[in-house]
């Protein structure tokens, strides 16, 4: 058995000992130039500090003496080491490592589950704890923001039209249970959209009123928005987006150095996925509200079809689609839910007044 | 190597060679006059970085703890001092556990602050401003604490000749100091910055140790001011322009918001902005450029005033080299990201997104996330290969170590090393190695 020259650090001082490394039957022995045995490492404890690379020295340590290390320039010792210590390259699978690996897999799975399903599941119960006054404050602020952003602050204020709309809203609200004071405003902008904000505020956009063919269509949209409010979707949505962005910031950390951008995009994608479920819920509840208020539920379908027709004609209404994605599945679900019973949402006179609310 | 291949060891052999003959060692004392040597090679680094990138992409960044560990292990193992290579003893598991612990604390923290901000928004601008300020202040505090803790973890995981590094001191004290000095810097429009850096670096260096021997820093900030003049003047110019603009806008009548401004007023403000924007951009550019020379001076200054026992350090790091390195890296990065964005745009243009709409929304979300991570991660390939690799090489080549070291008196550290690492630094996206 030949000895190999090496450098040894005993982990107690910074002295570098020139040593002879002797592989023996049961251990790797390190002997200094005076013949003193500096270390005897049982083979099953010997480990490689780093993978063996050509042109680089071999560096070893012992699991029983983690601070000490041994450097051997002559790589021809490697086959001998492998013969004596077959687990040298591959760390043995002891119980601790298996547990660690299992723990990591479980954590990863848990995190994915929490990330995908957590915020939506938590949002519903959490929303109940938010005081109505908080929602009202946030809603008021958002309402001002929306009006300023989309209509430069201009609202439609035709007295009779507003009265007719509020009458309709009251009729719908009478058959629902909500702790909020419902407030309706009409934003003076050609955009076709309607929004429900936390705290019971509903915003109709002038474009929607202009394009609607019958009062039942407007009633359908209002019932849908009212459903959002009753089911506390706006507040839940806020909790969900906060939860997701907080989680994503923590999760991705500095992964690609652009964690903010990733978090933003992922947030958007995740939120839109969640929105689709929420929209379906509001559809069903909206139809139920219409039925209870004795208004023909097919008005909502009529409105969706109208919007789709406009879109096919080339009239793009992106803002509506982004917050109310229309799919065949959704329309079919609404059609299945309506019974066709019920009457008009308002009188002809009221409808004329509504059509002129922005004049 | 001479008579090493024999089966018996005579009682007295020729003096152990290598160390003594190369460095004039008597007993265990070594006379030192060299620089650390970095011999990393691209052909070793490329497969390492490629595997890291793939696994990071597949796990959406989750693999980063092990990736970082592998990189650090590689870089440190390629640095040798006095013929002995450094060893990095950290593990990915330690970083991972640190991350878990911090996430459990930070997610509620971020969430609570987010909600608080939303609520304060409804209470008026003052409340909102206060909420934002509190948020920023806590974030800054956490940032500095994280920097200190990260240094402690890393030092404790670096070994030379079996001796561990370590760090005393308190992250809390450091963060408080850092906040105080930051305030001073802001109040003096940046004039106090070199003082702040000297003070904070001093705290970090004086608390750093290797084995049972401490590092000592004894520099003042005066030498830095020569190089800080230019950056500071640029900052002043930018501040002056901003103040002038704000003052001008303030004298106009803006009751209802930007839309209600008179057309001629808008034109006047636009004119002024146009005329003075080259000055502002010029000043910003000057700040950016002169920053490289200042940063190099900092390295030379801090290194030159640091001692370790009887060892002294000198750095010859130059601003020009530093600038050229960052320039090359920036250009390469822009090229890669540009190509990635072009590909993404082409994909968006040609791919029929409507077809996905009806399918399972969760799947869409994951696909989208995966694509984004993959594209953005392309840039991260270049950082270790170019930036970190060359930085380490530059730093080692420019560092000269002189003096004596009594290796038998340099004893193993008895300090308690942190058991897990860097969760805070990871969550707050603090870089470095």
PDB file of N, CA, C and O in Angstrom, chain A residues 3 7 9 11-16 22 33 49-50 56 59 67 69 73 100 104 108 130 134 137 141 250-252 254 259 262 266 270 276 311 327 329, chain B residues 6-7 13 18 39 44 62 64 66 73 77-78 84-87 93 99 115 119 121 123 161-162 164 354 358 365 369 376 407-408 410-412 429:
ATOM      1  N   UNK A   3       1.838   5.266   0.181  1.00  0.00           N
ATOM      2  CA  UNK A   3       1.381   6.480   0.830  1.00  0.00           C
ATOM      3  C   UNK A   3       1.266   7.581  -0.207  1.00  0.00           C
ATOM      4  O   UNK A   3       2.006   7.608  -1.197  1.00  0.00           O
ATOM      5  N   UNK A   7      -1.726  17.577   2.240  1.00  0.00           N
ATOM      6  CA  UNK A   7      -1.722  18.666   3.205  1.00  0.00           C
ATOM      7  C   UNK A   7      -2.882  18.448   4.149  1.00  0.00           C
ATOM      8  O   UNK A   7      -4.004  18.151   3.706  1.00  0.00           O
ATOM      9  N   UNK A   9      -5.133  19.867   7.567  1.00  0.00           N
ATOM     10  CA  UNK A   9      -5.470  20.852   8.595  1.00  0.00           C
ATOM     11  C   UNK A   9      -6.300  20.153   9.653  1.00  0.00           C
ATOM     12  O   UNK A   9      -7.275  19.484   9.336  1.00  0.00           O
ATOM     13  N   UNK A  11      -8.098  21.483  11.998  1.00  0.00           N
ATOM     14  CA  UNK A  11      -9.305  22.172  12.443  1.00  0.00           C
ATOM     15  C   UNK A  11      -9.180  22.796  13.811  1.00  0.00           C
ATOM     16  O   UNK A  11     -10.147  23.319  14.349  1.00  0.00           O
ATOM     17  N   UNK A  12      -7.969  22.748  14.397  1.00  0.00           N
ATOM     18  CA  UNK A  12      -7.795  23.391  15.699  1.00  0.00           C
ATOM     19  C   UNK A  12      -6.932  24.632  15.588  1.00  0.00           C
ATOM     20  O   UNK A  12      -7.156  25.618  16.275  1.00  0.00           O
ATOM     21  N   UNK A  13      -5.943  24.570  14.722  1.00  0.00           N
ATOM     22  CA  UNK A  13      -5.136  25.749  14.433  1.00  0.00           C
ATOM     23  C   UNK A  13      -5.000  25.839  12.923  1.00  0.00           C
ATOM     24  O   UNK A  13      -5.392  24.941  12.194  1.00  0.00           O
ATOM     25  N   UNK A  14      -4.397  26.947  12.467  1.00  0.00           N
ATOM     26  CA  UNK A  14      -4.280  27.148  11.029  1.00  0.00           C
ATOM     27  C   UNK A  14      -3.008  26.560  10.464  1.00  0.00           C
ATOM     28  O   UNK A  14      -2.599  26.872   9.357  1.00  0.00           O
ATOM     29  N   UNK A  15      -2.360  25.718  11.228  1.00  0.00           N
ATOM     30  CA  UNK A  15      -1.135  25.116  10.723  1.00  0.00           C
ATOM     31  C   UNK A  15      -1.472  24.146   9.602  1.00  0.00           C
ATOM     32  O   UNK A  15      -2.420  23.362   9.696  1.00  0.00           O
ATOM     33  N   UNK A  16      -0.695  24.199   8.534  1.00  0.00           N
ATOM     34  CA  UNK A  16      -0.894  23.264   7.437  1.00  0.00           C
ATOM     35  C   UNK A  16       0.213  22.221   7.525  1.00  0.00           C
ATOM     36  O   UNK A  16       1.391  22.530   7.364  1.00  0.00           O
ATOM     37  N   UNK A  22      -2.192   7.449   4.215  1.00  0.00           N
ATOM     38  CA  UNK A  22      -2.084   6.007   4.054  1.00  0.00           C
ATOM     39  C   UNK A  22      -3.450   5.341   4.131  1.00  0.00           C
ATOM     40  O   UNK A  22      -4.081   5.346   5.197  1.00  0.00           O
ATOM     41  N   UNK A  33       5.256  14.346   9.196  1.00  0.00           N
ATOM     42  CA  UNK A  33       6.630  14.030   8.822  1.00  0.00           C
ATOM     43  C   UNK A  33       7.444  13.454   9.975  1.00  0.00           C
ATOM     44  O   UNK A  33       8.505  12.884   9.770  1.00  0.00           O
ATOM     45  N   UNK A  49     -15.116  16.680   0.043  1.00  0.00           N
ATOM     46  CA  UNK A  49     -15.581  18.045   0.259  1.00  0.00           C
ATOM     47  C   UNK A  49     -16.205  18.589  -1.013  1.00  0.00           C
ATOM     48  O   UNK A  49     -17.158  19.347  -0.979  1.00  0.00           O
ATOM     49  N   UNK A  50     -15.629  18.217  -2.154  1.00  0.00           N
ATOM     50  CA  UNK A  50     -16.235  18.622  -3.416  1.00  0.00           C
ATOM     51  C   UNK A  50     -16.009  17.498  -4.415  1.00  0.00           C
ATOM     52  O   UNK A  50     -15.144  16.650  -4.236  1.00  0.00           O
ATOM     53  N   UNK A  56      -7.800  19.105 -10.602  1.00  0.00           N
ATOM     54  CA  UNK A  56      -7.975  19.691  -9.276  1.00  0.00           C
ATOM     55  C   UNK A  56      -7.586  18.676  -8.207  1.00  0.00           C
ATOM     56  O   UNK A  56      -7.752  17.482  -8.417  1.00  0.00           O
ATOM     57  N   UNK A  59     -10.083  16.574  -2.149  1.00  0.00           N
ATOM     58  CA  UNK A  59     -10.194  17.121  -0.804  1.00  0.00           C
ATOM     59  C   UNK A  59     -11.168  16.285   0.004  1.00  0.00           C
ATOM     60  O   UNK A  59     -12.282  16.022  -0.425  1.00  0.00           O
ATOM     61  N   UNK A  67     -14.261  19.827  10.984  1.00  0.00           N
ATOM     62  CA  UNK A  67     -13.386  20.969  10.732  1.00  0.00           C
ATOM     63  C   UNK A  67     -12.088  20.575  10.044  1.00  0.00           C
ATOM     64  O   UNK A  67     -11.473  21.376   9.362  1.00  0.00           O
ATOM     65  N   UNK A  69      -9.523  18.927   7.414  1.00  0.00           N
ATOM     66  CA  UNK A  69      -9.608  18.588   5.999  1.00  0.00           C
ATOM     67  C   UNK A  69      -8.243  18.180   5.453  1.00  0.00           C
ATOM     68  O   UNK A  69      -7.198  18.553   5.974  1.00  0.00           O
ATOM     69  N   UNK A  73      -2.930  16.021  -3.898  1.00  0.00           N
ATOM     70  CA  UNK A  73      -2.785  16.454  -5.285  1.00  0.00           C
ATOM     71  C   UNK A  73      -2.917  15.310  -6.274  1.00  0.00           C
ATOM     72  O   UNK A  73      -3.404  15.486  -7.378  1.00  0.00           O
ATOM     73  N   UNK A 100     -35.426  14.717   5.192  1.00  0.00           N
ATOM     74  CA  UNK A 100     -35.261  16.063   4.661  1.00  0.00           C
ATOM     75  C   UNK A 100     -35.872  16.173   3.279  1.00  0.00           C
ATOM     76  O   UNK A 100     -36.629  17.101   2.990  1.00  0.00           O
ATOM     77  N   UNK A 104     -39.030  18.433   2.118  1.00  0.00           N
ATOM     78  CA  UNK A 104     -38.988  19.447   1.079  1.00  0.00           C
ATOM     79  C   UNK A 104     -40.105  19.236   0.075  1.00  0.00           C
ATOM     80  O   UNK A 104     -40.791  20.178  -0.334  1.00  0.00           O
ATOM     81  N   UNK A 108     -43.101  21.814  -0.660  1.00  0.00           N
ATOM     82  CA  UNK A 108     -43.351  22.327  -2.002  1.00  0.00           C
ATOM     83  C   UNK A 108     -44.811  22.112  -2.399  1.00  0.00           C
ATOM     84  O   UNK A 108     -45.487  23.021  -2.879  1.00  0.00           O
ATOM     85  N   UNK A 130     -64.269  41.874   7.978  1.00  0.00           N
ATOM     86  CA  UNK A 130     -63.981  43.264   7.665  1.00  0.00           C
ATOM     87  C   UNK A 130     -65.215  44.092   7.989  1.00  0.00           C
ATOM     88  O   UNK A 130     -66.302  43.808   7.500  1.00  0.00           O
ATOM     89  N   UNK A 134     -65.290  49.988   7.068  1.00  0.00           N
ATOM     90  CA  UNK A 134     -64.033  49.955   6.314  1.00  0.00           C
ATOM     91  C   UNK A 134     -64.331  49.816   4.825  1.00  0.00           C
ATOM     92  O   UNK A 134     -63.752  50.510   3.985  1.00  0.00           O
ATOM     93  N   UNK A 137     -65.512  52.981   3.377  1.00  0.00           N
ATOM     94  CA  UNK A 137     -64.440  53.935   3.129  1.00  0.00           C
ATOM     95  C   UNK A 137     -63.680  53.597   1.851  1.00  0.00           C
ATOM     96  O   UNK A 137     -63.427  54.458   1.009  1.00  0.00           O
ATOM     97  N   UNK A 141     -63.519  55.795  -1.703  1.00  0.00           N
ATOM     98  CA  UNK A 141     -62.258  56.211  -2.322  1.00  0.00           C
ATOM     99  C   UNK A 141     -62.159  55.689  -3.753  1.00  0.00           C
ATOM    100  O   UNK A 141     -61.798  56.411  -4.687  1.00  0.00           O
ATOM    101  N   UNK A 250     -42.951  36.883  -1.221  1.00  0.00           N
ATOM    102  CA  UNK A 250     -42.144  36.065  -0.321  1.00  0.00           C
ATOM    103  C   UNK A 250     -41.647  34.808  -1.024  1.00  0.00           C
ATOM    104  O   UNK A 250     -40.527  34.377  -0.802  1.00  0.00           O
ATOM    105  N   UNK A 251     -42.487  34.224  -1.884  1.00  0.00           N
ATOM    106  CA  UNK A 251     -42.136  32.940  -2.475  1.00  0.00           C
ATOM    107  C   UNK A 251     -41.020  33.034  -3.490  1.00  0.00           C
ATOM    108  O   UNK A 251     -40.055  32.282  -3.431  1.00  0.00           O
ATOM    109  N   UNK A 252     -41.167  33.969  -4.434  1.00  0.00           N
ATOM    110  CA  UNK A 252     -40.156  33.996  -5.480  1.00  0.00           C
ATOM    111  C   UNK A 252     -38.886  34.686  -5.033  1.00  0.00           C
ATOM    112  O   UNK A 252     -37.841  34.513  -5.625  1.00  0.00           O
ATOM    113  N   UNK A 254     -35.753  36.516  -4.771  1.00  0.00           N
ATOM    114  CA  UNK A 254     -34.968  37.139  -5.827  1.00  0.00           C
ATOM    115  C   UNK A 254     -34.713  36.164  -6.956  1.00  0.00           C
ATOM    116  O   UNK A 254     -33.695  36.201  -7.602  1.00  0.00           O
ATOM    117  N   UNK A 259     -38.282  39.734  -9.568  1.00  0.00           N
ATOM    118  CA  UNK A 259     -39.399  39.092  -8.872  1.00  0.00           C
ATOM    119  C   UNK A 259     -40.643  39.948  -8.923  1.00  0.00           C
ATOM    120  O   UNK A 259     -41.747  39.449  -8.960  1.00  0.00           O
ATOM    121  N   UNK A 262     -42.465  39.285 -12.180  1.00  0.00           N
ATOM    122  CA  UNK A 262     -43.070  37.958 -12.145  1.00  0.00           C
ATOM    123  C   UNK A 262     -44.283  37.960 -11.244  1.00  0.00           C
ATOM    124  O   UNK A 262     -45.342  37.439 -11.586  1.00  0.00           O
ATOM    125  N   UNK A 266     -47.997  37.059 -12.480  1.00  0.00           N
ATOM    126  CA  UNK A 266     -48.629  35.890 -11.864  1.00  0.00           C
ATOM    127  C   UNK A 266     -49.888  36.304 -11.119  1.00  0.00           C
ATOM    128  O   UNK A 266     -50.909  35.614 -11.152  1.00  0.00           O
ATOM    129  N   UNK A 270     -53.491  34.839 -11.859  1.00  0.00           N
ATOM    130  CA  UNK A 270     -54.194  34.145 -10.793  1.00  0.00           C
ATOM    131  C   UNK A 270     -55.511  34.832 -10.497  1.00  0.00           C
ATOM    132  O   UNK A 270     -56.541  34.187 -10.325  1.00  0.00           O
ATOM    133  N   UNK A 276     -63.078  34.381 -12.803  1.00  0.00           N
ATOM    134  CA  UNK A 276     -64.029  33.631 -13.617  1.00  0.00           C
ATOM    135  C   UNK A 276     -65.016  32.853 -12.758  1.00  0.00           C
ATOM    136  O   UNK A 276     -66.204  32.809 -13.044  1.00  0.00           O
ATOM    137  N   UNK A 311     -69.104  43.110 -30.876  1.00  0.00           N
ATOM    138  CA  UNK A 311     -67.700  42.732 -30.966  1.00  0.00           C
ATOM    139  C   UNK A 311     -67.412  42.100 -32.321  1.00  0.00           C
ATOM    140  O   UNK A 311     -66.379  42.347 -32.924  1.00  0.00           O
ATOM    141  N   UNK A 327     -68.036  33.663 -22.216  1.00  0.00           N
ATOM    142  CA  UNK A 327     -67.816  32.402 -22.915  1.00  0.00           C
ATOM    143  C   UNK A 327     -69.170  31.764 -23.173  1.00  0.00           C
ATOM    144  O   UNK A 327     -70.164  32.077 -22.509  1.00  0.00           O
ATOM    145  N   UNK A 329     -69.957  28.922 -22.432  1.00  0.00           N
ATOM    146  CA  UNK A 329     -70.362  28.162 -21.257  1.00  0.00           C
ATOM    147  C   UNK A 329     -71.175  29.023 -20.302  1.00  0.00           C
ATOM    148  O   UNK A 329     -72.175  28.624 -19.724  1.00  0.00           O
TER     149      UNK A 329
ATOM    150  N   UNK B   6       6.707   5.732   0.096  1.00  0.00           N
ATOM    151  CA  UNK B   6       7.459   4.675   0.764  1.00  0.00           C
ATOM    152  C   UNK B   6       6.518   4.073   1.781  1.00  0.00           C
ATOM    153  O   UNK B   6       5.511   4.664   2.139  1.00  0.00           O
ATOM    154  N   UNK B   7       6.831   2.916   2.220  1.00  0.00           N
ATOM    155  CA  UNK B   7       5.886   2.204   3.088  1.00  0.00           C
ATOM    156  C   UNK B   7       6.141   2.451   4.559  1.00  0.00           C
ATOM    157  O   UNK B   7       5.326   2.138   5.387  1.00  0.00           O
ATOM    158  N   UNK B  13      12.671  13.173   8.753  1.00  0.00           N
ATOM    159  CA  UNK B  13      12.774  13.319   7.299  1.00  0.00           C
ATOM    160  C   UNK B  13      13.291  14.701   6.983  1.00  0.00           C
ATOM    161  O   UNK B  13      13.462  15.537   7.860  1.00  0.00           O
ATOM    162  N   UNK B  18       7.326  22.549   0.387  1.00  0.00           N
ATOM    163  CA  UNK B  18       6.160  23.361   0.039  1.00  0.00           C
ATOM    164  C   UNK B  18       6.067  24.676   0.802  1.00  0.00           C
ATOM    165  O   UNK B  18       6.633  25.649   0.409  1.00  0.00           O
ATOM    166  N   UNK B  39      -8.719  30.625  -9.440  1.00  0.00           N
ATOM    167  CA  UNK B  39      -8.471  29.898 -10.680  1.00  0.00           C
ATOM    168  C   UNK B  39      -9.736  29.217 -11.190  1.00  0.00           C
ATOM    169  O   UNK B  39      -9.705  28.090 -11.663  1.00  0.00           O
ATOM    170  N   UNK B  44     -15.752  24.937 -16.244  1.00  0.00           N
ATOM    171  CA  UNK B  44     -16.321  24.287 -15.054  1.00  0.00           C
ATOM    172  C   UNK B  44     -17.598  24.995 -14.642  1.00  0.00           C
ATOM    173  O   UNK B  44     -18.532  24.388 -14.110  1.00  0.00           O
ATOM    174  N   UNK B  62     -37.788  27.916  -6.879  1.00  0.00           N
ATOM    175  CA  UNK B  62     -37.716  27.267  -5.584  1.00  0.00           C
ATOM    176  C   UNK B  62     -36.350  26.646  -5.336  1.00  0.00           C
ATOM    177  O   UNK B  62     -35.926  26.485  -4.195  1.00  0.00           O
ATOM    178  N   UNK B  64     -33.553  27.888  -5.811  1.00  0.00           N
ATOM    179  CA  UNK B  64     -32.486  28.876  -5.691  1.00  0.00           C
ATOM    180  C   UNK B  64     -31.592  28.653  -4.482  1.00  0.00           C
ATOM    181  O   UNK B  64     -30.411  29.002  -4.525  1.00  0.00           O
ATOM    182  N   UNK B  66     -30.416  25.828  -3.259  1.00  0.00           N
ATOM    183  CA  UNK B  66     -29.369  24.884  -3.597  1.00  0.00           C
ATOM    184  C   UNK B  66     -28.489  25.434  -4.713  1.00  0.00           C
ATOM    185  O   UNK B  66     -27.283  25.186  -4.732  1.00  0.00           O
ATOM    186  N   UNK B  73     -20.120  27.454  -3.234  1.00  0.00           N
ATOM    187  CA  UNK B  73     -19.176  26.371  -3.003  1.00  0.00           C
ATOM    188  C   UNK B  73     -18.107  26.385  -4.082  1.00  0.00           C
ATOM    189  O   UNK B  73     -16.908  26.273  -3.806  1.00  0.00           O
ATOM    190  N   UNK B  77     -14.185  27.513  -3.462  1.00  0.00           N
ATOM    191  CA  UNK B  77     -13.196  26.436  -3.580  1.00  0.00           C
ATOM    192  C   UNK B  77     -12.140  26.766  -4.619  1.00  0.00           C
ATOM    193  O   UNK B  77     -11.125  26.083  -4.720  1.00  0.00           O
ATOM    194  N   UNK B  78     -12.393  27.802  -5.415  1.00  0.00           N
ATOM    195  CA  UNK B  78     -11.397  28.176  -6.422  1.00  0.00           C
ATOM    196  C   UNK B  78     -10.537  29.333  -5.959  1.00  0.00           C
ATOM    197  O   UNK B  78      -9.711  29.842  -6.709  1.00  0.00           O
ATOM    198  N   UNK B  84      -3.664  27.143   0.209  1.00  0.00           N
ATOM    199  CA  UNK B  84      -4.798  26.408   0.754  1.00  0.00           C
ATOM    200  C   UNK B  84      -6.100  27.014   0.264  1.00  0.00           C
ATOM    201  O   UNK B  84      -6.288  28.222   0.346  1.00  0.00           O
ATOM    202  N   UNK B  85      -6.986  26.155  -0.217  1.00  0.00           N
ATOM    203  CA  UNK B  85      -8.229  26.652  -0.767  1.00  0.00           C
ATOM    204  C   UNK B  85      -9.265  26.878   0.316  1.00  0.00           C
ATOM    205  O   UNK B  85      -9.288  26.196   1.323  1.00  0.00           O
ATOM    206  N   UNK B  86     -10.144  27.849   0.042  1.00  0.00           N
ATOM    207  CA  UNK B  86     -11.244  28.078   0.964  1.00  0.00           C
ATOM    208  C   UNK B  86     -12.277  26.967   0.789  1.00  0.00           C
ATOM    209  O   UNK B  86     -12.323  26.302  -0.242  1.00  0.00           O
ATOM    210  N   UNK B  87     -13.079  26.783   1.814  1.00  0.00           N
ATOM    211  CA  UNK B  87     -14.169  25.815   1.721  1.00  0.00           C
ATOM    212  C   UNK B  87     -15.448  26.496   2.189  1.00  0.00           C
ATOM    213  O   UNK B  87     -15.449  27.199   3.206  1.00  0.00           O
ATOM    214  N   UNK B  93     -30.103  23.305   2.479  1.00  0.00           N
ATOM    215  CA  UNK B  93     -31.140  23.079   3.490  1.00  0.00           C
ATOM    216  C   UNK B  93     -31.174  24.223   4.498  1.00  0.00           C
ATOM    217  O   UNK B  93     -32.241  24.686   4.888  1.00  0.00           O
ATOM    218  N   UNK B  99     -35.507  30.469   4.919  1.00  0.00           N
ATOM    219  CA  UNK B  99     -36.589  31.019   4.104  1.00  0.00           C
ATOM    220  C   UNK B  99     -37.947  30.705   4.712  1.00  0.00           C
ATOM    221  O   UNK B  99     -38.812  31.575   4.840  1.00  0.00           O
ATOM    222  N   UNK B 115     -53.206  45.933   3.630  1.00  0.00           N
ATOM    223  CA  UNK B 115     -54.575  46.279   4.022  1.00  0.00           C
ATOM    224  C   UNK B 115     -54.606  47.628   4.734  1.00  0.00           C
ATOM    225  O   UNK B 115     -55.488  48.441   4.513  1.00  0.00           O
ATOM    226  N   UNK B 119     -56.769  50.873   3.783  1.00  0.00           N
ATOM    227  CA  UNK B 119     -57.687  51.495   4.727  1.00  0.00           C
ATOM    228  C   UNK B 119     -57.319  52.954   4.930  1.00  0.00           C
ATOM    229  O   UNK B 119     -58.172  53.833   4.936  1.00  0.00           O
ATOM    230  N   UNK B 121     -55.950  54.876   2.964  1.00  0.00           N
ATOM    231  CA  UNK B 121     -56.300  55.649   1.774  1.00  0.00           C
ATOM    232  C   UNK B 121     -57.665  56.281   1.932  1.00  0.00           C
ATOM    233  O   UNK B 121     -57.903  57.414   1.509  1.00  0.00           O
ATOM    234  N   UNK B 123     -58.922  57.165   4.671  1.00  0.00           N
ATOM    235  CA  UNK B 123     -58.958  58.145   5.749  1.00  0.00           C
ATOM    236  C   UNK B 123     -58.309  59.457   5.362  1.00  0.00           C
ATOM    237  O   UNK B 123     -58.199  60.354   6.171  1.00  0.00           O
ATOM    238  N   UNK B 161      -8.088  26.515   5.876  1.00  0.00           N
ATOM    239  CA  UNK B 161      -7.270  25.603   6.673  1.00  0.00           C
ATOM    240  C   UNK B 161      -8.057  25.084   7.871  1.00  0.00           C
ATOM    241  O   UNK B 161      -7.518  24.928   8.958  1.00  0.00           O
ATOM    242  N   UNK B 162      -9.329  24.833   7.645  1.00  0.00           N
ATOM    243  CA  UNK B 162     -10.142  24.257   8.709  1.00  0.00           C
ATOM    244  C   UNK B 162     -10.644  25.269   9.715  1.00  0.00           C
ATOM    245  O   UNK B 162     -11.477  24.938  10.555  1.00  0.00           O
ATOM    246  N   UNK B 164     -12.817  28.411  10.935  1.00  0.00           N
ATOM    247  CA  UNK B 164     -14.060  29.055  10.505  1.00  0.00           C
ATOM    248  C   UNK B 164     -14.032  30.555  10.706  1.00  0.00           C
ATOM    249  O   UNK B 164     -13.368  31.063  11.614  1.00  0.00           O
ATOM    250  N   UNK B 354     -57.685  32.853 -27.198  1.00  0.00           N
ATOM    251  CA  UNK B 354     -59.093  32.540 -26.959  1.00  0.00           C
ATOM    252  C   UNK B 354     -59.305  31.065 -26.686  1.00  0.00           C
ATOM    253  O   UNK B 354     -60.150  30.669 -25.895  1.00  0.00           O
ATOM    254  N   UNK B 358     -61.564  28.795 -22.468  1.00  0.00           N
ATOM    255  CA  UNK B 358     -62.557  27.859 -21.974  1.00  0.00           C
ATOM    256  C   UNK B 358     -61.953  26.734 -21.155  1.00  0.00           C
ATOM    257  O   UNK B 358     -62.660  26.024 -20.468  1.00  0.00           O
ATOM    258  N   UNK B 365     -53.035  29.527 -15.766  1.00  0.00           N
ATOM    259  CA  UNK B 365     -52.242  30.336 -14.865  1.00  0.00           C
ATOM    260  C   UNK B 365     -50.838  29.781 -14.728  1.00  0.00           C
ATOM    261  O   UNK B 365     -49.851  30.509 -14.807  1.00  0.00           O
ATOM    262  N   UNK B 369     -47.344  31.502 -15.920  1.00  0.00           N
ATOM    263  CA  UNK B 369     -46.291  31.759 -14.948  1.00  0.00           C
ATOM    264  C   UNK B 369     -44.987  31.111 -15.380  1.00  0.00           C
ATOM    265  O   UNK B 369     -43.913  31.697 -15.308  1.00  0.00           O
ATOM    266  N   UNK B 376     -37.652  35.375 -18.112  1.00  0.00           N
ATOM    267  CA  UNK B 376     -36.917  36.307 -17.280  1.00  0.00           C
ATOM    268  C   UNK B 376     -35.668  35.660 -16.697  1.00  0.00           C
ATOM    269  O   UNK B 376     -34.685  36.320 -16.399  1.00  0.00           O
ATOM    270  N   UNK B 407       0.578  30.553  12.248  1.00  0.00           N
ATOM    271  CA  UNK B 407      -0.524  29.626  12.016  1.00  0.00           C
ATOM    272  C   UNK B 407      -0.849  28.769  13.236  1.00  0.00           C
ATOM    273  O   UNK B 407      -1.982  28.337  13.403  1.00  0.00           O
ATOM    274  N   UNK B 408       0.143  28.547  14.096  1.00  0.00           N
ATOM    275  CA  UNK B 408      -0.193  27.718  15.248  1.00  0.00           C
ATOM    276  C   UNK B 408      -0.897  28.527  16.329  1.00  0.00           C
ATOM    277  O   UNK B 408      -1.441  27.973  17.278  1.00  0.00           O
ATOM    278  N   UNK B 410      -3.266  30.773  15.404  1.00  0.00           N
ATOM    279  CA  UNK B 410      -4.602  31.082  14.892  1.00  0.00           C
ATOM    280  C   UNK B 410      -5.510  29.904  15.233  1.00  0.00           C
ATOM    281  O   UNK B 410      -5.468  28.857  14.601  1.00  0.00           O
ATOM    282  N   UNK B 411      -6.306  30.088  16.292  1.00  0.00           N
ATOM    283  CA  UNK B 411      -7.091  28.977  16.819  1.00  0.00           C
ATOM    284  C   UNK B 411      -8.508  28.961  16.242  1.00  0.00           C
ATOM    285  O   UNK B 411      -9.024  29.975  15.785  1.00  0.00           O
ATOM    286  N   UNK B 412      -9.101  27.800  16.348  1.00  0.00           N
ATOM    287  CA  UNK B 412     -10.451  27.613  15.828  1.00  0.00           C
ATOM    288  C   UNK B 412     -11.428  28.516  16.547  1.00  0.00           C
ATOM    289  O   UNK B 412     -11.311  28.778  17.741  1.00  0.00           O
ATOM    290  N   UNK B 429     -34.819  40.099  -1.226  1.00  0.00           N
ATOM    291  CA  UNK B 429     -34.170  40.167  -2.534  1.00  0.00           C
ATOM    292  C   UNK B 429     -32.814  40.849  -2.471  1.00  0.00           C
ATOM    293  O   UNK B 429     -32.451  41.631  -3.342  1.00  0.00           O
TER     294      UNK B 429
END
